[in-house]
Structures are given as structure tokens and as C-alpha cells.
PDB file of C-alpha atoms in Angstrom:
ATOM      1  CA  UNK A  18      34.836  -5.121 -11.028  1.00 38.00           C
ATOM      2  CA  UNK A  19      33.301  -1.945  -9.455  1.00 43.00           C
ATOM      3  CA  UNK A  20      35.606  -0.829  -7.244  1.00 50.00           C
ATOM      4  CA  UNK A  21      37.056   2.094  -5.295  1.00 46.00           C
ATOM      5  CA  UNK A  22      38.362   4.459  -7.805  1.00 49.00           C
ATOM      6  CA  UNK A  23      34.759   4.287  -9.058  1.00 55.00           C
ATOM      7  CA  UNK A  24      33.307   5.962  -6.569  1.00 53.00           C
ATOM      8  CA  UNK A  25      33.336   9.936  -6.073  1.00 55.00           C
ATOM      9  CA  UNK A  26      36.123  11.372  -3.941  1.00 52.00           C
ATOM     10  CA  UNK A  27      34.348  12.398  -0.892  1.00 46.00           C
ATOM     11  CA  UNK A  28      33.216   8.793  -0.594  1.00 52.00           C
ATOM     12  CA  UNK A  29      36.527   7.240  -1.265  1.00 53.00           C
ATOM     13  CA  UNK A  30      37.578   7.922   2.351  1.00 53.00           C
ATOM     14  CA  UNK A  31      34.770   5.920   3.871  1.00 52.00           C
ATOM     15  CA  UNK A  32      35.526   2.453   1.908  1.00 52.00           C
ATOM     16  CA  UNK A  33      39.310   2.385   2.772  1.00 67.00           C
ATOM     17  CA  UNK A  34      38.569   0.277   5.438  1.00 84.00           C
ATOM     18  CA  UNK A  35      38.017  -2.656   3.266  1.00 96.00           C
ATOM     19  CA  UNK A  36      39.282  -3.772   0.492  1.00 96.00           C
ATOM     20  CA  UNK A  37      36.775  -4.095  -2.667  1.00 96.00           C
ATOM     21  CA  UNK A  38      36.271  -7.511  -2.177  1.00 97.00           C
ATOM     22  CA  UNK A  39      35.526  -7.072   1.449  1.00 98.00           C
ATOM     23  CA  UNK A  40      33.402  -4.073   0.350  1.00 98.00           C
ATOM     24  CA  UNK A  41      31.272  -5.702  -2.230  1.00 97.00           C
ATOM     25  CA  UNK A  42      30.618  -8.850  -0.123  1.00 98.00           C
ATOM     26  CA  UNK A  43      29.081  -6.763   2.722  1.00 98.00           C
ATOM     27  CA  UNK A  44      26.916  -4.595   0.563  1.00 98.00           C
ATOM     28  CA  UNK A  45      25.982  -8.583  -0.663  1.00 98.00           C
ATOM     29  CA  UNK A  46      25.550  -9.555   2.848  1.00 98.00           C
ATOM     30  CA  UNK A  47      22.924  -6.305   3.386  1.00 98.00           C
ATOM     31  CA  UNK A  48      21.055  -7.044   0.369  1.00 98.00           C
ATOM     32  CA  UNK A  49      20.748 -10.699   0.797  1.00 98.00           C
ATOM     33  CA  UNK A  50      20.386 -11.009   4.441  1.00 98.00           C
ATOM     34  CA  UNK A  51      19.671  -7.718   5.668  1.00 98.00           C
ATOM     35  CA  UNK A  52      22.464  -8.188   8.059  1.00 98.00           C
ATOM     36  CA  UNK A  53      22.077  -5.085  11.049  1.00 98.00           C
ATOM     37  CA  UNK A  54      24.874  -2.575  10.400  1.00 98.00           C
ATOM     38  CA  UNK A  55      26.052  -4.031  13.883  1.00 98.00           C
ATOM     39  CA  UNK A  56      26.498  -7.326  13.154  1.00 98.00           C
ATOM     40  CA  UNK A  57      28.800  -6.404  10.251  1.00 98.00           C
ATOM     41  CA  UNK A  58      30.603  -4.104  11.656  1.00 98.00           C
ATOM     42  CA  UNK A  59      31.191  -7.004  14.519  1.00 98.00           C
ATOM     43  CA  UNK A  60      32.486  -9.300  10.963  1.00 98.00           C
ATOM     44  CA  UNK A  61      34.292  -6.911   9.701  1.00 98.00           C
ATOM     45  CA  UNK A  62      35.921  -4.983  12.144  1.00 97.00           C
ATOM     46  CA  UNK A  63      34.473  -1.572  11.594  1.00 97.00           C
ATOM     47  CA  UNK A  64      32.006   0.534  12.824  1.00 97.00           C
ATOM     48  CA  UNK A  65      28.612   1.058  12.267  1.00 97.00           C
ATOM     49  CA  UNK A  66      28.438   3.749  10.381  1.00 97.00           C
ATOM     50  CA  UNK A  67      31.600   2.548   8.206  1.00 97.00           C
ATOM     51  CA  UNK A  68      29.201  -0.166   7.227  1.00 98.00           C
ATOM     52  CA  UNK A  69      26.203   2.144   6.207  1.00 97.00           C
ATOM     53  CA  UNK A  70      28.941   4.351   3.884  1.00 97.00           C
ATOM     54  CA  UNK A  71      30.394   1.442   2.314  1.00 98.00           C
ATOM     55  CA  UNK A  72      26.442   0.186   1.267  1.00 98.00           C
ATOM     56  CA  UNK A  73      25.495   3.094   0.199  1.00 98.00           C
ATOM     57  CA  UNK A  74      28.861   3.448  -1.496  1.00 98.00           C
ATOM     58  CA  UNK A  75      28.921   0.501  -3.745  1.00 98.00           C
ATOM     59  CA  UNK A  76      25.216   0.210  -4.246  1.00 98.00           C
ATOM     60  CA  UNK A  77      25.062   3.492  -6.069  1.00 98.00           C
ATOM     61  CA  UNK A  78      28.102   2.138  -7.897  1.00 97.00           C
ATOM     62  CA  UNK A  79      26.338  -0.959  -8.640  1.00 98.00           C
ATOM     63  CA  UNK A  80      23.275   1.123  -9.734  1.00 98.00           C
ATOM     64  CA  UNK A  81      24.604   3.629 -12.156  1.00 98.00           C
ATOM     65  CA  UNK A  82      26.867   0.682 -14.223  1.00 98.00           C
ATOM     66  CA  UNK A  83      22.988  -1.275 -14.259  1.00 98.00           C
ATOM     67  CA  UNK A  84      21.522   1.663 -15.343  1.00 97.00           C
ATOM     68  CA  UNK A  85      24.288   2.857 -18.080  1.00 98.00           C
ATOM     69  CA  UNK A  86      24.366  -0.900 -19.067  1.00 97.00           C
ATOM     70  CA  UNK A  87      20.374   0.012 -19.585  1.00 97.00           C
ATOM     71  CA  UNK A  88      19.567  -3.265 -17.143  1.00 97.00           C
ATOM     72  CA  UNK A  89      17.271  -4.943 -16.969  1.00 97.00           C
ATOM     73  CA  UNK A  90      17.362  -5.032 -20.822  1.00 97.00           C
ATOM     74  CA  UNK A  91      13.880  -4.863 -23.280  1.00 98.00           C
ATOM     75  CA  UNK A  92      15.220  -7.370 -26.197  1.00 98.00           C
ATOM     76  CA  UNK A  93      13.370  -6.638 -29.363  1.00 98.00           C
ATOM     77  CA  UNK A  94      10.223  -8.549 -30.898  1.00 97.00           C
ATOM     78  CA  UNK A  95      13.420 -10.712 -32.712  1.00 98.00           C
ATOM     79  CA  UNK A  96      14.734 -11.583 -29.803  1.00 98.00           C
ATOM     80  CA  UNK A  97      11.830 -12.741 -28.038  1.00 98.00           C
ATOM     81  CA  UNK A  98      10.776 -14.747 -30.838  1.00 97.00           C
ATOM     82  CA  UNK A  99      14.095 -16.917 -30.860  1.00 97.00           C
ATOM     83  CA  UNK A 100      14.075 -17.693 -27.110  1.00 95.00           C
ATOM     84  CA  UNK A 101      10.445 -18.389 -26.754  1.00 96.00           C
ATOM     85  CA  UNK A 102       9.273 -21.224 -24.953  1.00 96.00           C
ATOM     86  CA  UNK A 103       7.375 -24.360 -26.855  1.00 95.00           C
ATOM     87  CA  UNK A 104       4.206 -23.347 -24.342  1.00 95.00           C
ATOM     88  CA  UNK A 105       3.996 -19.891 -25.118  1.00 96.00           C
ATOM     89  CA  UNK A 106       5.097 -20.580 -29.167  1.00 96.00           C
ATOM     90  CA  UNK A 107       2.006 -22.911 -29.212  1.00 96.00           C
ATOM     91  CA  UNK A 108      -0.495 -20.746 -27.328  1.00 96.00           C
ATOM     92  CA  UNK A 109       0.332 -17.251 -26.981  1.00 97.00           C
ATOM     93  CA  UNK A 110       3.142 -16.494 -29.705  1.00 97.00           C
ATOM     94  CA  UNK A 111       2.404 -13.013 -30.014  1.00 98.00           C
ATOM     95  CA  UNK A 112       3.837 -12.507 -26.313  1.00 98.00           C
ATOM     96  CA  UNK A 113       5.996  -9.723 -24.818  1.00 98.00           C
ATOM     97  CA  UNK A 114       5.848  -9.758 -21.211  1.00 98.00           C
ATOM     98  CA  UNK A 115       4.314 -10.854 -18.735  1.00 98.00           C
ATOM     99  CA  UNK A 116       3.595  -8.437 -15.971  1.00 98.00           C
ATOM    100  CA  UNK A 117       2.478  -8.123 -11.794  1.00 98.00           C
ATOM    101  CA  UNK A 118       2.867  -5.709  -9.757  1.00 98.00           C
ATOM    102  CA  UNK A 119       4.467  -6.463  -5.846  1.00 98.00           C
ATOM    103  CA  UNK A 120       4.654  -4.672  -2.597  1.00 98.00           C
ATOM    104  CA  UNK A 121       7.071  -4.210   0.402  1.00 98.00           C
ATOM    105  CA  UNK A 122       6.475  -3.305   3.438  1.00 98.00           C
ATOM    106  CA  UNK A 123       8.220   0.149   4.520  1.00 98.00           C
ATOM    107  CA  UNK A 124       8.548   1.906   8.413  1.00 98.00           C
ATOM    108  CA  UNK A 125       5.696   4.045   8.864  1.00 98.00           C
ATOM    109  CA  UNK A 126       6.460   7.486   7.221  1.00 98.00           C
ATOM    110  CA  UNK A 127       7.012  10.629   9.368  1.00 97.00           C
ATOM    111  CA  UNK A 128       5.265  12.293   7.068  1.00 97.00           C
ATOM    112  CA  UNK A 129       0.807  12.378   6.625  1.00 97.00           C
ATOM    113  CA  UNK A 130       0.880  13.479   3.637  1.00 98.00           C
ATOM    114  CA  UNK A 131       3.351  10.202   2.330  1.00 98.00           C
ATOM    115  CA  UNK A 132       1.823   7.822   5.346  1.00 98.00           C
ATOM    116  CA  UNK A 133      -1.447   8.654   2.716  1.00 98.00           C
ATOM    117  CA  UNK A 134       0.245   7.880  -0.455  1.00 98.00           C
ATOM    118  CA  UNK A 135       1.967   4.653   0.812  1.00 98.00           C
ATOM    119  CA  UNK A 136      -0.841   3.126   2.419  1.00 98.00           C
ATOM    120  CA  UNK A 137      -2.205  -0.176   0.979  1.00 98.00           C
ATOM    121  CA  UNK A 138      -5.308  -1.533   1.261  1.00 97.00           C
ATOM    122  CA  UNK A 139      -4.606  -4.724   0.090  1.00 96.00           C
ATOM    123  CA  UNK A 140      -1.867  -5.296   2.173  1.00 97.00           C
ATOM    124  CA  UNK A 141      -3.378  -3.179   5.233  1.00 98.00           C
ATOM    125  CA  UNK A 142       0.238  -1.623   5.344  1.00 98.00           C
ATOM    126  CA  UNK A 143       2.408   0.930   4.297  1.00 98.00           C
ATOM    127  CA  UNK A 144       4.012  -0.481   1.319  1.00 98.00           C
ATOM    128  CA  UNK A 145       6.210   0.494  -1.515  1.00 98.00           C
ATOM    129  CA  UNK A 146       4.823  -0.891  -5.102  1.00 98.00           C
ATOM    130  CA  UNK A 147       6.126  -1.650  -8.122  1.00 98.00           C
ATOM    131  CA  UNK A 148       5.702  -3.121 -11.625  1.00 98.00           C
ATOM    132  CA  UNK A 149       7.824  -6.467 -12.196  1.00 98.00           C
ATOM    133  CA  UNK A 150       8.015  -7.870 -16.424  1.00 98.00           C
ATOM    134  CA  UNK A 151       9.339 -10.700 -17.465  1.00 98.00           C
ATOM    135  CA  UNK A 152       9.868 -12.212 -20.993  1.00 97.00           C
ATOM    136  CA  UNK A 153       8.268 -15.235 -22.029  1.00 97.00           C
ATOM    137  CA  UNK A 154      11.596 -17.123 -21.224  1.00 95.00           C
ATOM    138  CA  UNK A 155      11.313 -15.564 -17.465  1.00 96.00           C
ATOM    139  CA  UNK A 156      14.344 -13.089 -18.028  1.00 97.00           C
ATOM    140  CA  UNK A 157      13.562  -9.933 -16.404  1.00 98.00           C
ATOM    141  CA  UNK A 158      12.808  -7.294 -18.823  1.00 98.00           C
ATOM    142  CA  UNK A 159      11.221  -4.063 -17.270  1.00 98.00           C
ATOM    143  CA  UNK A 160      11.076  -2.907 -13.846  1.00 98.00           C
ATOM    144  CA  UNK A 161       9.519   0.484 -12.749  1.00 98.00           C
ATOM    145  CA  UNK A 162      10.328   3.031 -10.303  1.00 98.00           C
ATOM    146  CA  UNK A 163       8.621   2.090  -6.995  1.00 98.00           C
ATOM    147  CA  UNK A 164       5.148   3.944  -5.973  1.00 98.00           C
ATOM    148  CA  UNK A 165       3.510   4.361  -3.032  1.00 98.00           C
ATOM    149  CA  UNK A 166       0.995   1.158  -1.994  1.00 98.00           C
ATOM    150  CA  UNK A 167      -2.595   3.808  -2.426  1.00 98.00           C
ATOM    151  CA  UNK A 168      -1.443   3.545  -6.187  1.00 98.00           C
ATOM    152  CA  UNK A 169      -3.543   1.264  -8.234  1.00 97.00           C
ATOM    153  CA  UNK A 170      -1.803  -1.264 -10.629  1.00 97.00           C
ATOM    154  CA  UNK A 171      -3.528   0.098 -13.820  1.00 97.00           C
ATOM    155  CA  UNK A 172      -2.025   3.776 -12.995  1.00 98.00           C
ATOM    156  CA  UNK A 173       1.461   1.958 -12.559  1.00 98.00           C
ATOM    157  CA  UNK A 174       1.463  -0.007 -15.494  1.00 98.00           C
ATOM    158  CA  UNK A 175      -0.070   3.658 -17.320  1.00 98.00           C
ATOM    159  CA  UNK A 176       2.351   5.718 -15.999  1.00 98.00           C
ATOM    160  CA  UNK A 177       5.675   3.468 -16.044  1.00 98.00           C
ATOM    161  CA  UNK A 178       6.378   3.845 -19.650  1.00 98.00           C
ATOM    162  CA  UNK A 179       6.184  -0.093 -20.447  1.00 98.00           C
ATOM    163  CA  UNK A 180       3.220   0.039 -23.080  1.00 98.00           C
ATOM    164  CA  UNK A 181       5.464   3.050 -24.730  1.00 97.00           C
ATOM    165  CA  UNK A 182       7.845  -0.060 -25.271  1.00 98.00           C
ATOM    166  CA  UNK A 183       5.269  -2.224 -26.970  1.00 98.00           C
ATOM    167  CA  UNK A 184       5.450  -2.993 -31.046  1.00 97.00           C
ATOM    168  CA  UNK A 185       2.053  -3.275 -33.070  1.00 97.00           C
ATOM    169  CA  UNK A 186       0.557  -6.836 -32.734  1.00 97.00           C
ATOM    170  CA  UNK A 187       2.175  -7.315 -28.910  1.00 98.00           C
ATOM    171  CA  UNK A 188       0.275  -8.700 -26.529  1.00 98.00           C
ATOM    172  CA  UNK A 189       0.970  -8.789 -22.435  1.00 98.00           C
ATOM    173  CA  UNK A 190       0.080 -11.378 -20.356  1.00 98.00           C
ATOM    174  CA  UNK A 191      -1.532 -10.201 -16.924  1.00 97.00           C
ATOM    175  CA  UNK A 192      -3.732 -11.053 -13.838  1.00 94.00           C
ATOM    176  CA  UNK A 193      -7.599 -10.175 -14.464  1.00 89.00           C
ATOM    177  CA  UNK A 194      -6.803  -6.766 -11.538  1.00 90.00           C
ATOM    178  CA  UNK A 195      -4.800  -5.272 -14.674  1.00 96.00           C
ATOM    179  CA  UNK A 196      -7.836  -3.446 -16.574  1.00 95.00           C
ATOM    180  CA  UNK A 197      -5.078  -1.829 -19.172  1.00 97.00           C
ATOM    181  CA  UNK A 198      -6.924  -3.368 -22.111  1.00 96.00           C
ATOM    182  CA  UNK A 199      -7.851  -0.248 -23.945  1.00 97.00           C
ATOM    183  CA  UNK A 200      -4.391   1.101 -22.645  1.00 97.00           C
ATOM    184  CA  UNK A 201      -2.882  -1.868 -25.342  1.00 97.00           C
ATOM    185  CA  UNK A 202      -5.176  -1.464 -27.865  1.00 97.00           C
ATOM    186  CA  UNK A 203      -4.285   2.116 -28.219  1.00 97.00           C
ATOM    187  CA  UNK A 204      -0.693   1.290 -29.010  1.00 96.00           C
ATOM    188  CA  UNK A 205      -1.871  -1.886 -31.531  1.00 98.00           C
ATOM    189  CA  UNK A 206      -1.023  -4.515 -29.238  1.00 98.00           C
ATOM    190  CA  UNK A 207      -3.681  -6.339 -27.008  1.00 95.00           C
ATOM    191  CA  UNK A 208      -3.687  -8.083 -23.085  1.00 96.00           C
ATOM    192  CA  UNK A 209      -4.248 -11.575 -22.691  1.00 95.00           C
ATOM    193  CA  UNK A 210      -6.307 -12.002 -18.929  1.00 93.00           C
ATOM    194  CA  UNK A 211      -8.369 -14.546 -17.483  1.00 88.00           C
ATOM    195  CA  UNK A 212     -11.562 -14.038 -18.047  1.00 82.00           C
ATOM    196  CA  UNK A 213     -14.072 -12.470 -16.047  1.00 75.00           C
ATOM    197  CA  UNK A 214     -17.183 -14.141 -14.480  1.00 73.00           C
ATOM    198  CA  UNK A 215     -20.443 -11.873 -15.847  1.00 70.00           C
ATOM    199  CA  UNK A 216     -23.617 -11.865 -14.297  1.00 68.00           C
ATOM    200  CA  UNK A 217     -22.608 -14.203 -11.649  1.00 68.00           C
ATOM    201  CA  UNK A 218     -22.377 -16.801 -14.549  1.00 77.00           C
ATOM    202  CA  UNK A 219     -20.720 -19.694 -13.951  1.00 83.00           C
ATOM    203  CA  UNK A 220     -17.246 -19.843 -16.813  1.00 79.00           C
ATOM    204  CA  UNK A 221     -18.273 -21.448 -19.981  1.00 85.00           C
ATOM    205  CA  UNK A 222     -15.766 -24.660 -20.673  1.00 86.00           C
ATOM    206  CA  UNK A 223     -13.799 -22.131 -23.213  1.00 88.00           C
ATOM    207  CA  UNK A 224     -13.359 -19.795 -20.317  1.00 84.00           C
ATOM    208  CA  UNK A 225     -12.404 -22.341 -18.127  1.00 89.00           C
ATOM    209  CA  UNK A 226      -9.696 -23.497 -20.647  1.00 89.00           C
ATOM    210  CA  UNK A 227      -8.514 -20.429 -21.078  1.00 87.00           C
ATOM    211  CA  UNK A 228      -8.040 -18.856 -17.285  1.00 88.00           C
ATOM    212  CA  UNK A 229      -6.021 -22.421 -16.544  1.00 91.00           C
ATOM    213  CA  UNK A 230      -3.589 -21.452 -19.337  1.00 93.00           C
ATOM    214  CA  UNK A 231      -3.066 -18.194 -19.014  1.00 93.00           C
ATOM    215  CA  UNK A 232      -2.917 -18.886 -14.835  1.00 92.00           C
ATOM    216  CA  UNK A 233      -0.166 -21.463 -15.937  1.00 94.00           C
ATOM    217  CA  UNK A 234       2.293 -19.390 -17.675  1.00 95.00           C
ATOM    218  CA  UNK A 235       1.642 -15.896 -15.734  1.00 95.00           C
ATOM    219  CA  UNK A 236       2.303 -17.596 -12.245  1.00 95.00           C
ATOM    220  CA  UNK A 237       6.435 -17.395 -13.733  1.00 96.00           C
ATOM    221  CA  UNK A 238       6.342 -13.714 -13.305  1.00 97.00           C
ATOM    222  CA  UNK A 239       5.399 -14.905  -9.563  1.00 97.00           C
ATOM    223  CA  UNK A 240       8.376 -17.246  -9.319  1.00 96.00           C
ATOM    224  CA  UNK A 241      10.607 -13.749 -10.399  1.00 97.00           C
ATOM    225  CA  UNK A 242       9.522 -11.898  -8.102  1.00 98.00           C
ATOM    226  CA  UNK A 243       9.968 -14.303  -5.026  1.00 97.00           C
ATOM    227  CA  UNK A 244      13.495 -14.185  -6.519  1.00 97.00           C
ATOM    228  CA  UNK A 245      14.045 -10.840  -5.826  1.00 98.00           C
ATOM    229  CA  UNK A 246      12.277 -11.158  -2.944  1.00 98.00           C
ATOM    230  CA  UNK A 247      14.930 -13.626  -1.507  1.00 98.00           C
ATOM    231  CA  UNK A 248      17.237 -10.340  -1.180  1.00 98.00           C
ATOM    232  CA  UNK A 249      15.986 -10.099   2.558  1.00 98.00           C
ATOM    233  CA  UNK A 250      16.812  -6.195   2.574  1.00 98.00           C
ATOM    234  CA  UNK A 251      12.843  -6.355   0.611  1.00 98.00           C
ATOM    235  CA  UNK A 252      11.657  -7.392   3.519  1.00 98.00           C
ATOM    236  CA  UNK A 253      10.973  -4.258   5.715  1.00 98.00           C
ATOM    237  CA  UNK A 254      12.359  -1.114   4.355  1.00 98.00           C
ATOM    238  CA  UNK A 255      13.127   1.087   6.567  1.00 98.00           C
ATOM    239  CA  UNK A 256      12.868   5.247   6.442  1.00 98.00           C
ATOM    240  CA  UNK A 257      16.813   5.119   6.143  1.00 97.00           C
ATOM    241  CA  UNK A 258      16.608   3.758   3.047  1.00 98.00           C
ATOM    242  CA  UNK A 259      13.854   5.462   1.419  1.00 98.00           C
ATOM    243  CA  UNK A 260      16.128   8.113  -0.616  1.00 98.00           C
ATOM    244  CA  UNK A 261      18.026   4.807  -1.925  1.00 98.00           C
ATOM    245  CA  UNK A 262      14.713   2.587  -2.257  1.00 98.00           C
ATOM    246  CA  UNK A 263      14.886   2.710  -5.882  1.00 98.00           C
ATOM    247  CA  UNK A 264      18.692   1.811  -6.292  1.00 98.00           C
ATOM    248  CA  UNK A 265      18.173  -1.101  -4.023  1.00 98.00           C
ATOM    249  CA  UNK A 266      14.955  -2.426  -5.810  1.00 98.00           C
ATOM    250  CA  UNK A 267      16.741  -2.219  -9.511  1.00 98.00           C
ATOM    251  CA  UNK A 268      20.281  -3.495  -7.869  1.00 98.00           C
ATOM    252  CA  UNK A 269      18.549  -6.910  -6.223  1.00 98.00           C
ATOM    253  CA  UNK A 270      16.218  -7.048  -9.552  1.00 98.00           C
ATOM    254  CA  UNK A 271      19.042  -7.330 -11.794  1.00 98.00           C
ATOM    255  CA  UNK A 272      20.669  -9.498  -9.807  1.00 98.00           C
ATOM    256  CA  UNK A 273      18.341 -11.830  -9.110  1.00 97.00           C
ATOM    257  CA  UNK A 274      18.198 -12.325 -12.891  1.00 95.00           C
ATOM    258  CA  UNK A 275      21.921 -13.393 -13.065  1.00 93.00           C
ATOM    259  CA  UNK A 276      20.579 -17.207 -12.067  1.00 87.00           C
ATOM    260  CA  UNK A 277      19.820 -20.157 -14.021  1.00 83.00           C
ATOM    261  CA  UNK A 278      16.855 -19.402 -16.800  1.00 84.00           C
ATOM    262  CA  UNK A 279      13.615 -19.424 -15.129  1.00 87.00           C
ATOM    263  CA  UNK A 280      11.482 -21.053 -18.401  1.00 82.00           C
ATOM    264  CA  UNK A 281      12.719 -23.804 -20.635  1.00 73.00           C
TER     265      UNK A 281
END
């Protein structure tokens, strides 16, 4: 259990007020339901900024044992062989991951120079962004570090260090927006994509085939991130938590992959 005597000294005084239990189901209750620091302190009998010490407290606990336990976890070319699913065995063996990239909406930045960088778009919001992968079995395998919306999801995927992780003959799994193809081949290992219309061209039957398969098996990397996405703190991050963004995206990430197995 992470507990008290985990944490550094000058923090220790701050989560004496609960017990770790206590302590570890309100930092549950903030990631989950984005509870107002009020509204626990009201539960547990403690003030507000008891509350907002004992989060930051354990999540940073909870982060550094992920991140020592090197979680998420990239299993080998072995591994992902012996758990893959009949679908993906049949038509895309050579499989890695399957990737996406997801936003969140963040409080307006103080800052011009970061209200530039986090600006998306797409979402017509300041966002954070990040790269989600999954396995072919739906385990989560690869997150990055989260970017600011303006970034485009071929410079994530480039910069992230995920192809580093690829073996010759790999091949990733990705929406037609990722154009990372020469990215792959440079590292022996190749993207599977719908494909694109040319011309205005109408899909040939083959094409059509193909962009209904691939859109079958990618949308699971969908259904992992609305799991992490259920940890309501995702919803609106707010300029308090920026310094601790990351820790909170890996903690619910890793989390959210404790449930039941996504693919069978």
C-alpha cells in the first residue's frame, strides 16, 4: 500500500489528518469525481487546503511507484503474439499498437505565449494533448507526456519516443490524420490506415473492405480512452493543476487499465 512513511518529510505533516485509507480514497474521490476541495473537506472533516496537500501528496506517491514499476508496460513482440486476439491474428498479425491521440480541456492560461501553444483548433479550446496506445488485446501500453492542443498528432507521435519502441516488421494501427508512414518505414515497421479517397474518387470495393476493418479494431483504442476519461478530474483542468498535469494523466491511465480486458 502507498502510504505515509512514503512520502517526504515535509509532506508527512499535511496527511496526518487521515489515515492512509482515508487518504487514498479522497485522492480516488478527486480523480474520479473531481470532487471540489470543499466538498471533501465537508466529508472528511478537514480543511480545504488539507485536502489539496493530501492529493497532491499521494498522487505523486502513486506516480513515482507507476513510473519505477515502468507503467504502463511495452510487452515485447512475444508477448503480444500470445495474447492476440483471433481478429487481429487473422487480419493484422503483425500488430503492435494501436494509437490516437485525445484532448482535455484546460483554464485559459495566464500566460500568451502558452494560451498560443495550447490552443486547439479542432477543439476551438485550450486543450492539453496527448498520445494514448493500446495493444491489440486493449491493455494500455504507451502513454506520452501531454502537449499543448496547437501540436499536431504526427509531431506527437514523432517526438514521444513510441516508434523508438518499435521492432523490424511492426506495424501500428492508426486513424488516416496520423501521416507517420515514412516515420515507420524508417524504423522497418509499417502503419496500417484507412485509406485515402484520391482525386475525389469514389473507394474501390478493396478500399472499402479495408477502411471497415481497420475502423473496426482501431475504434478499441477509443473505448480506452473514454476509460480514462471516466476519471472526471479529465474533464476541465484547471491552472492549479498544470505543474501536476502529467502525474494525474499517467496516474488515471494506469488505473483505468486495472479493469476487466478490453478485447477478447
Amino acid at each position: 500500500m502507498y502510504c505515509a512513511h512514503c512520502i517526504g518529510e515535509r509532506q508527512r505533516q499535511c496527511v496526518r489528518a487521515l489515515d492512509d485509507e482515508n487518504s487514498l480514497l479522497l485522492a480516488f474521490m478527486k480523480l474520479r469525481l473531481d470532487c471540489p476541495n470543499e466538498d471533501l473537506a465537508q466529508r472528511f472533516s478537514i480543511t480545504a487546503g488539507t485536502v489539496s496537500r493530501i492529493f497532491t501528496s499521494y498522487l505523486m506517491v502513486m506516480y513515482h511507484a507507476f513510473k519505477s514499476a515502468q507503467l504502463p508496460a511495452w510487452p515485447s513482440r512475444a508477448q503480444i503474439d500470445a495474447a492476440m486476439p483471433q481478429k487481429f491474428r487473422d487480419l493484422y498479425p503483425t500488430t503492435r499498437t494501436i494509437i490516437d491521440c485525445t484532448e482535455f480541456p484546460i483554464q485559459i492560461p495566464s500566460d500568451p505565449d502558452t494560451q498560443r501553444v495550447t490552443w486547439s483548433t479542432y477543439k476551438n479550446r485550450n486543450t492539453f494533448k496527448a498520445l494514448v496506445c493500446i495493444t491489440p488485446s486493449g491493455a494500455i501500453s504507451f502513454i506520452s507526456s501531454l502537449c499543448g492542443g496547437s501540436v499536431s498528432d504526427r509531431e506527437i507521435t514523432k517526438t514521444c519516443g513510441v516508434l523508438d519502441l518499435l521492432d523490424k516488421g511492426d506495424s501500428v494501427m492508426a486513424d488516416k490524420g496520423f501521416t507517420i508512414k515514412e516515420l515507420c518505414e524508417e524504423r522497418g515497421a509499417y502503419v496500417n490506415i484507412p485509406p485515402f479517397i484520391k482525386n475525389g474518387q469514389q473507394l474501390t470495393e478493396k478500399e472499402l473492405v479495408q477502411t471497415r476493418r481497420v475502423a473496426s479494431l482501431r475504434v478499441h483504442v477509443e473505448r480506452a480512452i473514454e476509460r480514462i476519461k471516466n476519471f472526471h478530474i479529465l474533464d476541465f483542468i484547471q491552472s492549479a493543476h498544470f505543474d501536476i498535469a502529467d502525474a494525474i494523466f499517467l496516474v488515471c491511465c494506469v488505473v483505468a487499465d486495472f479493469g476487466a480486458q478490453l478485447i477478447t
